[in-house]
Short mmCIF file of C-alpha atoms in Angstrom, two decimals:
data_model
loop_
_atom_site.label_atom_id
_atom_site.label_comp_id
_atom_site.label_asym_id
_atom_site.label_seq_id
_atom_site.Cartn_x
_atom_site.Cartn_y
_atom_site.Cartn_z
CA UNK A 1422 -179.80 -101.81 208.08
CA UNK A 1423 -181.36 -99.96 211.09
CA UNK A 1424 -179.68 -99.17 214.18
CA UNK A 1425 -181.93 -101.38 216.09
CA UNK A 1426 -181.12 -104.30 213.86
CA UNK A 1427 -177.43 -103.75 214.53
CA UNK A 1428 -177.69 -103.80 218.10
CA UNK A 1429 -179.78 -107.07 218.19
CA UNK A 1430 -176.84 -108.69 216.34
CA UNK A 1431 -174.38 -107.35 218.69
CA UNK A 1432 -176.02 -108.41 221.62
CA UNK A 1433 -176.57 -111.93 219.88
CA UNK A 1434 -172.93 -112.15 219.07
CA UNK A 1435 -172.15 -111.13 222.56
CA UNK A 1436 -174.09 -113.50 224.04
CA UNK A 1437 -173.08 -116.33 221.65
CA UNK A 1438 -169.35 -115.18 222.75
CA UNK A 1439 -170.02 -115.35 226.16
CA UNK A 1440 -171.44 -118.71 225.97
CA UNK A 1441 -168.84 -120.05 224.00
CA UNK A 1442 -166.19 -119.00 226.43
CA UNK A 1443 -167.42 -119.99 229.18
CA UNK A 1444 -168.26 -124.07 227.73
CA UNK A 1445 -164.97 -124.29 226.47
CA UNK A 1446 -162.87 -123.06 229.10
CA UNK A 1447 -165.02 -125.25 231.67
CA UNK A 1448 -164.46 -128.43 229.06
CA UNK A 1449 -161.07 -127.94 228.64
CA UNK A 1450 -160.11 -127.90 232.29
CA UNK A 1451 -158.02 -125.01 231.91
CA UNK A 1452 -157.72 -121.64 233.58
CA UNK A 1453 -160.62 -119.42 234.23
CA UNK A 1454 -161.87 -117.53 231.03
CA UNK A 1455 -160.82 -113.59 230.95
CA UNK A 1456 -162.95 -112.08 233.40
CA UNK A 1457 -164.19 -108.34 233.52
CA UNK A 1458 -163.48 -107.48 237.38
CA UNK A 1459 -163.80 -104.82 239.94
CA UNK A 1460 -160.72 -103.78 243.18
CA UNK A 1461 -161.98 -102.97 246.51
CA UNK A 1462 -160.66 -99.67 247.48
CA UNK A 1463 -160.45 -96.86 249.57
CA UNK A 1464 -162.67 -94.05 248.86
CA UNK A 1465 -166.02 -91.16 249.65
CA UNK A 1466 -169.51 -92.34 249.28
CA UNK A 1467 -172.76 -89.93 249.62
CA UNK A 1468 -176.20 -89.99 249.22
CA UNK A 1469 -177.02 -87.27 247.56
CA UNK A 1470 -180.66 -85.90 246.40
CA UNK A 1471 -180.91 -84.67 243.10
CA UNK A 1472 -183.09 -81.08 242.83
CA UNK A 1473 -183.81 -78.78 240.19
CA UNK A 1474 -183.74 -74.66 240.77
CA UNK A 1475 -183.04 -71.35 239.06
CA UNK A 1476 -180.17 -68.69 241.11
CA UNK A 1477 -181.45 -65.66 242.42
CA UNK A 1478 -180.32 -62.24 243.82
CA UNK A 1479 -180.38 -62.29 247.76
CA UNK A 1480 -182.56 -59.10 247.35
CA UNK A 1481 -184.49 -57.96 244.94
CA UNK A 1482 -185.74 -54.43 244.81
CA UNK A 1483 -188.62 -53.87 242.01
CA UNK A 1484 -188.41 -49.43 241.80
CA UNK A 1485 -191.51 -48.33 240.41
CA UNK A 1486 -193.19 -45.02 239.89
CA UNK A 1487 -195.92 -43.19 242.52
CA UNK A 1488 -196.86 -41.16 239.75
CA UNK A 1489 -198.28 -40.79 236.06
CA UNK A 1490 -196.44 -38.78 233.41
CA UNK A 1491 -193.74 -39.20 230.97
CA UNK A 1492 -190.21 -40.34 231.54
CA UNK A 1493 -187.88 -37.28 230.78
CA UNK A 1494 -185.04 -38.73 231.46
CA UNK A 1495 -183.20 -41.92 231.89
CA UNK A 1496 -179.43 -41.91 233.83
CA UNK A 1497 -178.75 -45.80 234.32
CA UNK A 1498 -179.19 -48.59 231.77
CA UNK A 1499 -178.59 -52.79 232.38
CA UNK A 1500 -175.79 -53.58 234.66
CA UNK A 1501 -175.47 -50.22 236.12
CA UNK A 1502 -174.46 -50.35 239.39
CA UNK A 1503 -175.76 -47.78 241.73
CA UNK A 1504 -175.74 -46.62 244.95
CA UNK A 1505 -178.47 -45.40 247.86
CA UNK A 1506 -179.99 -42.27 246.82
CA UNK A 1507 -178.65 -42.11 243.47
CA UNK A 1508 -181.11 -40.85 240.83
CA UNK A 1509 -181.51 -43.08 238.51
CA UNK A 1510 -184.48 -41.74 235.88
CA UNK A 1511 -186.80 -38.51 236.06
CA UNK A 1512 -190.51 -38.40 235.20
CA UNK A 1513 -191.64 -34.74 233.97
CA UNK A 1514 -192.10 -32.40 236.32
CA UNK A 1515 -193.64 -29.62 234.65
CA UNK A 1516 -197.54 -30.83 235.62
CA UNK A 1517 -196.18 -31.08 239.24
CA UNK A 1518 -194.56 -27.74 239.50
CA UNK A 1519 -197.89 -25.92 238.41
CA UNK A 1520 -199.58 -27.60 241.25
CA UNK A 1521 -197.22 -26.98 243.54
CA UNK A 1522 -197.29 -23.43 242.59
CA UNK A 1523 -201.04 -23.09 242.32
CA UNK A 1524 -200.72 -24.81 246.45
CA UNK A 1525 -198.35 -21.87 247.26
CA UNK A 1526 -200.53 -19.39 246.15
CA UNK A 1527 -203.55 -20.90 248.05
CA UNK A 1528 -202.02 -20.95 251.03
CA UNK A 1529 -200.47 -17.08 250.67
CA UNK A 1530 -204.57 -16.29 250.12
CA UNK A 1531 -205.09 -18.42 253.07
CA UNK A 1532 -202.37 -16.43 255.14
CA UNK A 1533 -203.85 -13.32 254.29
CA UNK A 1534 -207.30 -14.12 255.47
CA UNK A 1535 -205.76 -15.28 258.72
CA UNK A 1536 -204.04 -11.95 259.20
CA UNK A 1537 -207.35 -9.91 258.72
CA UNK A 1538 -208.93 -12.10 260.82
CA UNK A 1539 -206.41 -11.93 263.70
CA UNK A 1540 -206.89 -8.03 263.24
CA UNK A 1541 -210.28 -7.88 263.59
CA UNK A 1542 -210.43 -9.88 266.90
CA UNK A 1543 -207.54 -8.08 268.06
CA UNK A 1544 -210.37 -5.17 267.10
CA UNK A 1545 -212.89 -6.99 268.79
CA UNK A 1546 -211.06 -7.33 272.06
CA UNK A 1547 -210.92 -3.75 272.47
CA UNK A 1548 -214.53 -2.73 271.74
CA UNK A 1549 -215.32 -5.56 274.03
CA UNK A 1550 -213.57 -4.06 277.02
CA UNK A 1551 -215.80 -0.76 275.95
CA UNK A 1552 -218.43 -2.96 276.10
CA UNK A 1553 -219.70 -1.55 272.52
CA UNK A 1554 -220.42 -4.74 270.95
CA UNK A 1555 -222.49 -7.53 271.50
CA UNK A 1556 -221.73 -11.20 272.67
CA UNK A 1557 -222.49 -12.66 269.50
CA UNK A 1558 -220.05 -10.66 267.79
CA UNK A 1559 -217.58 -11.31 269.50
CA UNK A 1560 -218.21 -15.15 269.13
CA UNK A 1561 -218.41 -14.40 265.30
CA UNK A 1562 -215.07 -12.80 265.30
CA UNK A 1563 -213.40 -15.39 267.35
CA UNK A 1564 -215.15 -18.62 264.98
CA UNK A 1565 -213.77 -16.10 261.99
CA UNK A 1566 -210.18 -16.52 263.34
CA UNK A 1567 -210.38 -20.36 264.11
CA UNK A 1568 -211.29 -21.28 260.55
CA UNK A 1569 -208.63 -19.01 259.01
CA UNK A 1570 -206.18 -20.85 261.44
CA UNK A 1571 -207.75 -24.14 259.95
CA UNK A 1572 -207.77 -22.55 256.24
CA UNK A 1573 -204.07 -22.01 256.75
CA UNK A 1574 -203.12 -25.42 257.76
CA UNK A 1575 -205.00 -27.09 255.35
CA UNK A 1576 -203.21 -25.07 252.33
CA UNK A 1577 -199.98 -26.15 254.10
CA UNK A 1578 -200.77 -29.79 254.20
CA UNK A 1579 -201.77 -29.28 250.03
CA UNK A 1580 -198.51 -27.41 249.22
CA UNK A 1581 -196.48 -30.60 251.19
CA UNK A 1582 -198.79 -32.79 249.39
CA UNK A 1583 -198.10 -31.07 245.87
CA UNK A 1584 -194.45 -31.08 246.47
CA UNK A 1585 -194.47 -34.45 247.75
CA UNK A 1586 -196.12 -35.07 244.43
CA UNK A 1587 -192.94 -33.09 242.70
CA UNK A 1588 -190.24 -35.11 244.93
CA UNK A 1589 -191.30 -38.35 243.75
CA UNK A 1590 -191.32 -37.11 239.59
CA UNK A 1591 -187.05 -37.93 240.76
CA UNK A 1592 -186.63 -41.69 240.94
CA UNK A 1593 -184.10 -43.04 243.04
CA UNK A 1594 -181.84 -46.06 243.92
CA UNK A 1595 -183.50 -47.84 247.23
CA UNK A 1596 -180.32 -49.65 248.13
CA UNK A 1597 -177.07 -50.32 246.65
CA UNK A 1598 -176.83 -52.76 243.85
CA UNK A 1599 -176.80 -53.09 240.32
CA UNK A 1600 -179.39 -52.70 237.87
CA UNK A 1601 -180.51 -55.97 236.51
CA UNK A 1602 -183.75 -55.16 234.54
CA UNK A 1603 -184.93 -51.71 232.88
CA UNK A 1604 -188.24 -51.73 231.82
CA UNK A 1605 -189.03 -47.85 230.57
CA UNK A 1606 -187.90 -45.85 227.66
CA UNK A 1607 -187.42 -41.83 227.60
CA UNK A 1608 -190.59 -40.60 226.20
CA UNK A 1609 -192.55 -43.51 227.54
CA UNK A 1610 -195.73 -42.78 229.42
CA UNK A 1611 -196.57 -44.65 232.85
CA UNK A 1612 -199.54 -44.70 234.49
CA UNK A 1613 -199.59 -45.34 238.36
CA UNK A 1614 -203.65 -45.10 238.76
CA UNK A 1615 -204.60 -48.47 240.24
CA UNK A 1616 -200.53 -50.25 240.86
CA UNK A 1617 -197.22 -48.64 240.71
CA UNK A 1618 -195.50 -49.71 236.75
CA UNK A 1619 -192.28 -51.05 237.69
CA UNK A 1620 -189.64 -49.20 236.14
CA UNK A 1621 -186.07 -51.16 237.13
CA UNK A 1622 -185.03 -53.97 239.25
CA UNK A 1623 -182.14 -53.95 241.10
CA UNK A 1624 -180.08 -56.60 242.70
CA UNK A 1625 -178.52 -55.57 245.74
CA UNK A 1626 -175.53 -57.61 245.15
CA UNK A 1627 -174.27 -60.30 243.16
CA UNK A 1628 -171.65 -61.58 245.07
CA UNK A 1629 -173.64 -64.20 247.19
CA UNK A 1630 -176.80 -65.70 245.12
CA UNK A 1631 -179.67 -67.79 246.43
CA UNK A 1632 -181.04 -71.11 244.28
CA UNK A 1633 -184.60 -71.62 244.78
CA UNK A 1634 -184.71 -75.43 244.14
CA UNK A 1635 -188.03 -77.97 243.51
CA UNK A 1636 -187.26 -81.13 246.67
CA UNK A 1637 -189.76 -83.56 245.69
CA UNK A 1638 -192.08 -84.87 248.81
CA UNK A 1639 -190.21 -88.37 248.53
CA UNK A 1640 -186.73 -86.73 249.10
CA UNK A 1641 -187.65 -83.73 251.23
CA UNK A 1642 -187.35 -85.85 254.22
CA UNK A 1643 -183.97 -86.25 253.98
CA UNK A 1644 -182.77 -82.50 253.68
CA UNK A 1645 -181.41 -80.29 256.09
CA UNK A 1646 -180.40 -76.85 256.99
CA UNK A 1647 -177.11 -76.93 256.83
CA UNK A 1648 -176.28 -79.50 254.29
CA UNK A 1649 -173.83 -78.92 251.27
CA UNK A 1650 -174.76 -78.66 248.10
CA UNK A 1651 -173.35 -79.21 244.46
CA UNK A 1652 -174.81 -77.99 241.30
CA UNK A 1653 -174.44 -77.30 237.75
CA UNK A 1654 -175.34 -74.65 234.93
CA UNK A 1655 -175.25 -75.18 231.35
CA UNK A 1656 -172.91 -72.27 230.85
CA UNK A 1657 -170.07 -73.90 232.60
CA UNK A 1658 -170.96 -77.73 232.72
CA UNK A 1659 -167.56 -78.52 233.02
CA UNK A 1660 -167.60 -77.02 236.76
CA UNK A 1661 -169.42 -78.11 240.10
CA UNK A 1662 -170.20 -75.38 242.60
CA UNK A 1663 -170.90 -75.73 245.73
CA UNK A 1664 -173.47 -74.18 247.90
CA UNK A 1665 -175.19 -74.64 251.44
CA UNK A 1666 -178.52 -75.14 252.34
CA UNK A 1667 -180.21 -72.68 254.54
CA UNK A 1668 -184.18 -73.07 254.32
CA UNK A 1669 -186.23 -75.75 254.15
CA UNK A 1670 -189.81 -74.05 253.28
CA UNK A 1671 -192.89 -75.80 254.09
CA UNK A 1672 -195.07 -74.52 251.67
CA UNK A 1673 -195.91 -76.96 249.28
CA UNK A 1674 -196.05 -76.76 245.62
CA UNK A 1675 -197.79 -79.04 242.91
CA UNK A 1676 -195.90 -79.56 239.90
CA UNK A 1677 -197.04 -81.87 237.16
CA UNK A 1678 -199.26 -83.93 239.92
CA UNK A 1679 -196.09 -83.82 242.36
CA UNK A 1680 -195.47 -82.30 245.29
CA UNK A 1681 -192.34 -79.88 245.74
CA UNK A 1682 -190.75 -78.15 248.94
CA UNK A 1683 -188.93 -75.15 248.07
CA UNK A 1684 -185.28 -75.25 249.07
CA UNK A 1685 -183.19 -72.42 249.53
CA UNK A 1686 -179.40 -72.60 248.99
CA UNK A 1687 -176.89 -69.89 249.44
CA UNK A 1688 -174.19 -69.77 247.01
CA UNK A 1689 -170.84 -67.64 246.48
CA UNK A 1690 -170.80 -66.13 243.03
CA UNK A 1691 -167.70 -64.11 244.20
CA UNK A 1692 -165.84 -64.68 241.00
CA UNK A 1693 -169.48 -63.37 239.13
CA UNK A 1694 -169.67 -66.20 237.09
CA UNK A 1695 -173.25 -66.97 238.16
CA UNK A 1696 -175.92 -64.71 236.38
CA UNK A 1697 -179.51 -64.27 237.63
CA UNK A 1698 -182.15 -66.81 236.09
CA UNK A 1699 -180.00 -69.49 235.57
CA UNK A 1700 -181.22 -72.88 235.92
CA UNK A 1701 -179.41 -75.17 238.19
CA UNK A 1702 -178.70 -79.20 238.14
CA UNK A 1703 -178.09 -79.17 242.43
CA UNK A 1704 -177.37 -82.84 244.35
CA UNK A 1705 -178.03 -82.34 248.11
CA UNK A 1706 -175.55 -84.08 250.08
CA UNK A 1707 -178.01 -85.41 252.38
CA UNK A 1708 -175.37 -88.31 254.32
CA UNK A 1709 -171.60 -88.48 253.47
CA UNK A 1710 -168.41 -90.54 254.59
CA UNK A 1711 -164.81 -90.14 253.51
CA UNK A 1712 -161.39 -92.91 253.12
CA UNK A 1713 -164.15 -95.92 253.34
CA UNK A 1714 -164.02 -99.68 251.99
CA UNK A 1715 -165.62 -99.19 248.81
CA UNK A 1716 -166.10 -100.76 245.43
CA UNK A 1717 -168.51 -100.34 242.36
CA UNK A 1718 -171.89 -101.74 242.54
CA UNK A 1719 -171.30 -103.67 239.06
CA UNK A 1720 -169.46 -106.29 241.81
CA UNK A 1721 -172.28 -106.83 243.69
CA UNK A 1722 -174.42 -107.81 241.06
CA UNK A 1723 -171.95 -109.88 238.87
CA UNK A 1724 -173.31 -112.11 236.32
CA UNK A 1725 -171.68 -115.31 235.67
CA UNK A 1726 -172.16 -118.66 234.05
CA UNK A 1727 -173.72 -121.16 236.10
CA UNK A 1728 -170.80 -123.36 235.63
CA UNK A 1729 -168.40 -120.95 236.49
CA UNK A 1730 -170.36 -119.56 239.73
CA UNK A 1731 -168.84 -121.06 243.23
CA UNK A 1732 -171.01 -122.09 245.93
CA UNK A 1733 -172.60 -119.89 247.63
CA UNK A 1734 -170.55 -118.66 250.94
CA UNK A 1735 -171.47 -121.18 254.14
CA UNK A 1736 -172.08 -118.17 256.40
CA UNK A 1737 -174.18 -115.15 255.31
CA UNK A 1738 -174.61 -111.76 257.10
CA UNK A 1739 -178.31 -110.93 257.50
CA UNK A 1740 -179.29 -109.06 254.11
CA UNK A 1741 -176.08 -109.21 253.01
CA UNK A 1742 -175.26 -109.50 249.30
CA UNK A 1743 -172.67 -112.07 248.08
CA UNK A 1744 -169.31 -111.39 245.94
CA UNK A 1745 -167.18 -113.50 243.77
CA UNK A 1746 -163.36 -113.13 244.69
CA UNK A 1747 -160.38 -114.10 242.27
CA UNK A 1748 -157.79 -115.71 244.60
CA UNK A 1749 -155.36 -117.94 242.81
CA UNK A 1750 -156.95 -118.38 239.80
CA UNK A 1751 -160.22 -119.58 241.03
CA UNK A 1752 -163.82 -117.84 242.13
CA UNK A 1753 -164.58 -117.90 245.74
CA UNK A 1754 -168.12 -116.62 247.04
CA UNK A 1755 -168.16 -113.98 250.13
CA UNK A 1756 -171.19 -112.24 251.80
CA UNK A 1757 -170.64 -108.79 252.18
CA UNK A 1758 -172.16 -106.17 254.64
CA UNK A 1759 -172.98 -103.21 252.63
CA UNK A 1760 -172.84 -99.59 254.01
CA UNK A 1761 -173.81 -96.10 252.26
CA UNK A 1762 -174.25 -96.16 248.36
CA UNK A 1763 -174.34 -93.34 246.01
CA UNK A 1764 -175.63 -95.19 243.18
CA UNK A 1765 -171.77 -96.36 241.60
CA UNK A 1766 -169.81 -97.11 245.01
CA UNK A 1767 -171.38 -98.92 247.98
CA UNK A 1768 -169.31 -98.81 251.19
CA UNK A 1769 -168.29 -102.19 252.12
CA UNK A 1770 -168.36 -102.59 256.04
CA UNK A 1771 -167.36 -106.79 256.65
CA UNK A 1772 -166.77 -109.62 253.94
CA UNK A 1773 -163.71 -108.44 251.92
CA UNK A 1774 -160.59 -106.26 251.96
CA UNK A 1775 -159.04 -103.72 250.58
CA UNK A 1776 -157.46 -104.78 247.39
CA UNK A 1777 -159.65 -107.33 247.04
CA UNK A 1778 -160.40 -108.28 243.20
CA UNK A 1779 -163.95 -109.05 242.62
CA UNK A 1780 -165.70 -110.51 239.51
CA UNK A 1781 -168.53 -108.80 237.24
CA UNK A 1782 -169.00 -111.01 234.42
CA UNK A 1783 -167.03 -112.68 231.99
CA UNK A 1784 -164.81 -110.15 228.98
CA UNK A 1785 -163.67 -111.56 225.78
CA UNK A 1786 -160.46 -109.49 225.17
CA UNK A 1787 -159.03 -109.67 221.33
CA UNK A 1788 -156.52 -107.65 219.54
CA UNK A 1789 -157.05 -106.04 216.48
CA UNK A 1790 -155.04 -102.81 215.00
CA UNK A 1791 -153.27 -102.85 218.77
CA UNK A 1792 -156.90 -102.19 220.76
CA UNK A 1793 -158.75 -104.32 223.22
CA UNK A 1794 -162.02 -104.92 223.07
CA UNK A 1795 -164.16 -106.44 226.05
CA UNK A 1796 -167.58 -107.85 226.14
CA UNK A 1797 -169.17 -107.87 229.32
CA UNK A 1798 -173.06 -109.43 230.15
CA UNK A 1799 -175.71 -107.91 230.93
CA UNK A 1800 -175.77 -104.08 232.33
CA UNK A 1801 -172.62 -104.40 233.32
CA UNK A 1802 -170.96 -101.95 230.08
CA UNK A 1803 -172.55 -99.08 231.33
CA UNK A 1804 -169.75 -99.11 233.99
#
């Protein structure tokens, strides 16, 4: 027999139970039937919007490369945690030195030049006094000394350039952190020709994490900076954390047809049991009230026999919704002015009081091996 054939004859002899009951306790004139029932109580309701993210590092730092050539050498791996200046992997220098020594020696050539130059103006100067050369020369002489001048600085600039070049062969750490992501090998070749190849990413601390969650437009009116937060990961689903939101951004995003405002929410991850990329279950505490009237929404939709339903209440608060009290053995009908719901408690502001025992539906209790068993109508088992 399939499962759906099973539960068709359950809820048929449910049903048929039910029915029963409720004729024969209404022909008999006795007591009410057993009756599946709800207290009013003291308790929190929110509303709560329900978001779905991924945690991230407060800062991420991508290191890359400003230049081609083979990675020598590689002095941090995953989860290294570095600090500021620290080098962390070294590209070959070898094609770097040669230039920067090739720079040197241009600009010693260049130097030279400028000192023969200098002399021969310095040459110039005195014949000119003598008045044993002619004009021209003398501008020749002094054009002679302003280009070695120039010569000079522009081997300079090359041999800052070349060793520039040489510096940046040493990667370092950017900030402090921990490494999160290596993507290089030793021996590996990069190639930083049209975009620097990203080499590491570093988190600069782990501590404090940021979920980027999806609000979709129907909810997004409703959250706030400021707001807490609750969420869940799948590798501790036995645990709510809690977070605050502190961005709201207004770019939008299409998803599927639907449109989604990113929400930022800062979260402590002080005990580090929160890892980067992990997707996140997060309810947005968008309105919240503590030590209120309460009671479970099964109540205010109670399903009943016709013949066991009271009139209705004479006086009825303006959308209110109406209850079915026990009070000495017998079903009286109250309106009820409902409050904040959270989808299983609604606060209860006027109609009943604390302690209060409401009916949901009729529950045919029997014993067998020492267990009860009780068979309410309608949706109300799923509560």
């Amino acid at each position: 027999m399939t499962k759906g054939k099973v539960a068709v004859i359950l809820l048929l002899l449910a049903g048929a139970a039910t029915w029963w009951a409720a004729n024969y306790y209404s022909s008999s004139g006795e007591v009410l039937p057993p009756l599946h029932t709800e207290q009013v109580g003291h308790g929190d309701v929110s509303q709560r919007v329900v978001a779905y993210g991924r945690l991230e590092p407060v800062q991420k730092v991508t290191v890359g490369s400003q230049v081609s050539g083979i990675v020598d050498q590689i002095f941090v791996d995953f989860n290294s945690v570095v600090e500021r200046g620290q080098v962390i992997a070294q590209i070959d220098p070898s094609t770097f030195e040669a230039e920067v020594s090739s720079a040197q020696a241009e600009l010693e050539s260049a130097e030279a030049g400028l000192d023969l130059a200098r002399t021969r103006w310095e040459r110039v100067q005195e014949l000119r006094e003598r008045q044993f050369i002619s004009p021209s020369e003398v501008e020749e002489a002094s054009s002679t000394l302003r280009q070695a001048e120039a010569q000079v600085e522009v081997r300079r600039h090359a041999l800052q350039r070349a060793q520039r070049e040489l510096d940046r062969c040493t990667i370092k750490s950017p900030t402090d952190g921990i490494v999160i992501s290596r993507e290089v090998d030793v021996g590996q070749t990069v190639a930083a020709s049209l975009s620097a190849p990203i080499l590491f990413e570093l988190a600069a601390s782990l501590d404090r994490m940021l979920i980027h969650a999806s609000v979709s437009e129907a909810d997004i009116g409703n959250v706030l900076e400021g707001q807490r937060a609750t969420f869940r990961v799948d590798a501790h689903r036995d645990r709510n954390f809690e977070g605050e939101v502190i961005q709201v951004r207004n770019s939008p995003m299409m998803e599927d047809n639907v449109v989604h405002y990113e929400t930022i929410i800062a979260v402590d991850n002080s005990e580090q049991l929160l890892k980067p990329g992990m997707t996140t279950e997060v309810e947005i505490i968008t309105e919240e009230k503590q030590d209120v009237m309460r009671v479970r929404n099964t109540a205010l939709r109670a399903r009943l026999p016709d013949n066991l339903r009271p009139a209705d209440p004479d006086e009825a608060f303006d959308d209110g919704r109406t209850v079915y009290r026990l009070q000495n053995g017998e079903l009286v009908a109250h309106s009820v002015r409902t409050g904040l719901t959270d989808g299983v408690y609604t606060e209860i502001l006027e109609g009943v009081s604390p302690g209060d025992t409401l009916a949901v539906g009729l529950s045919l209790r029997s014993e067998q091996n020492g267990n009860d068993r009780s068979f309410m109508t309608g949706s109300q088992a799923q509560y």
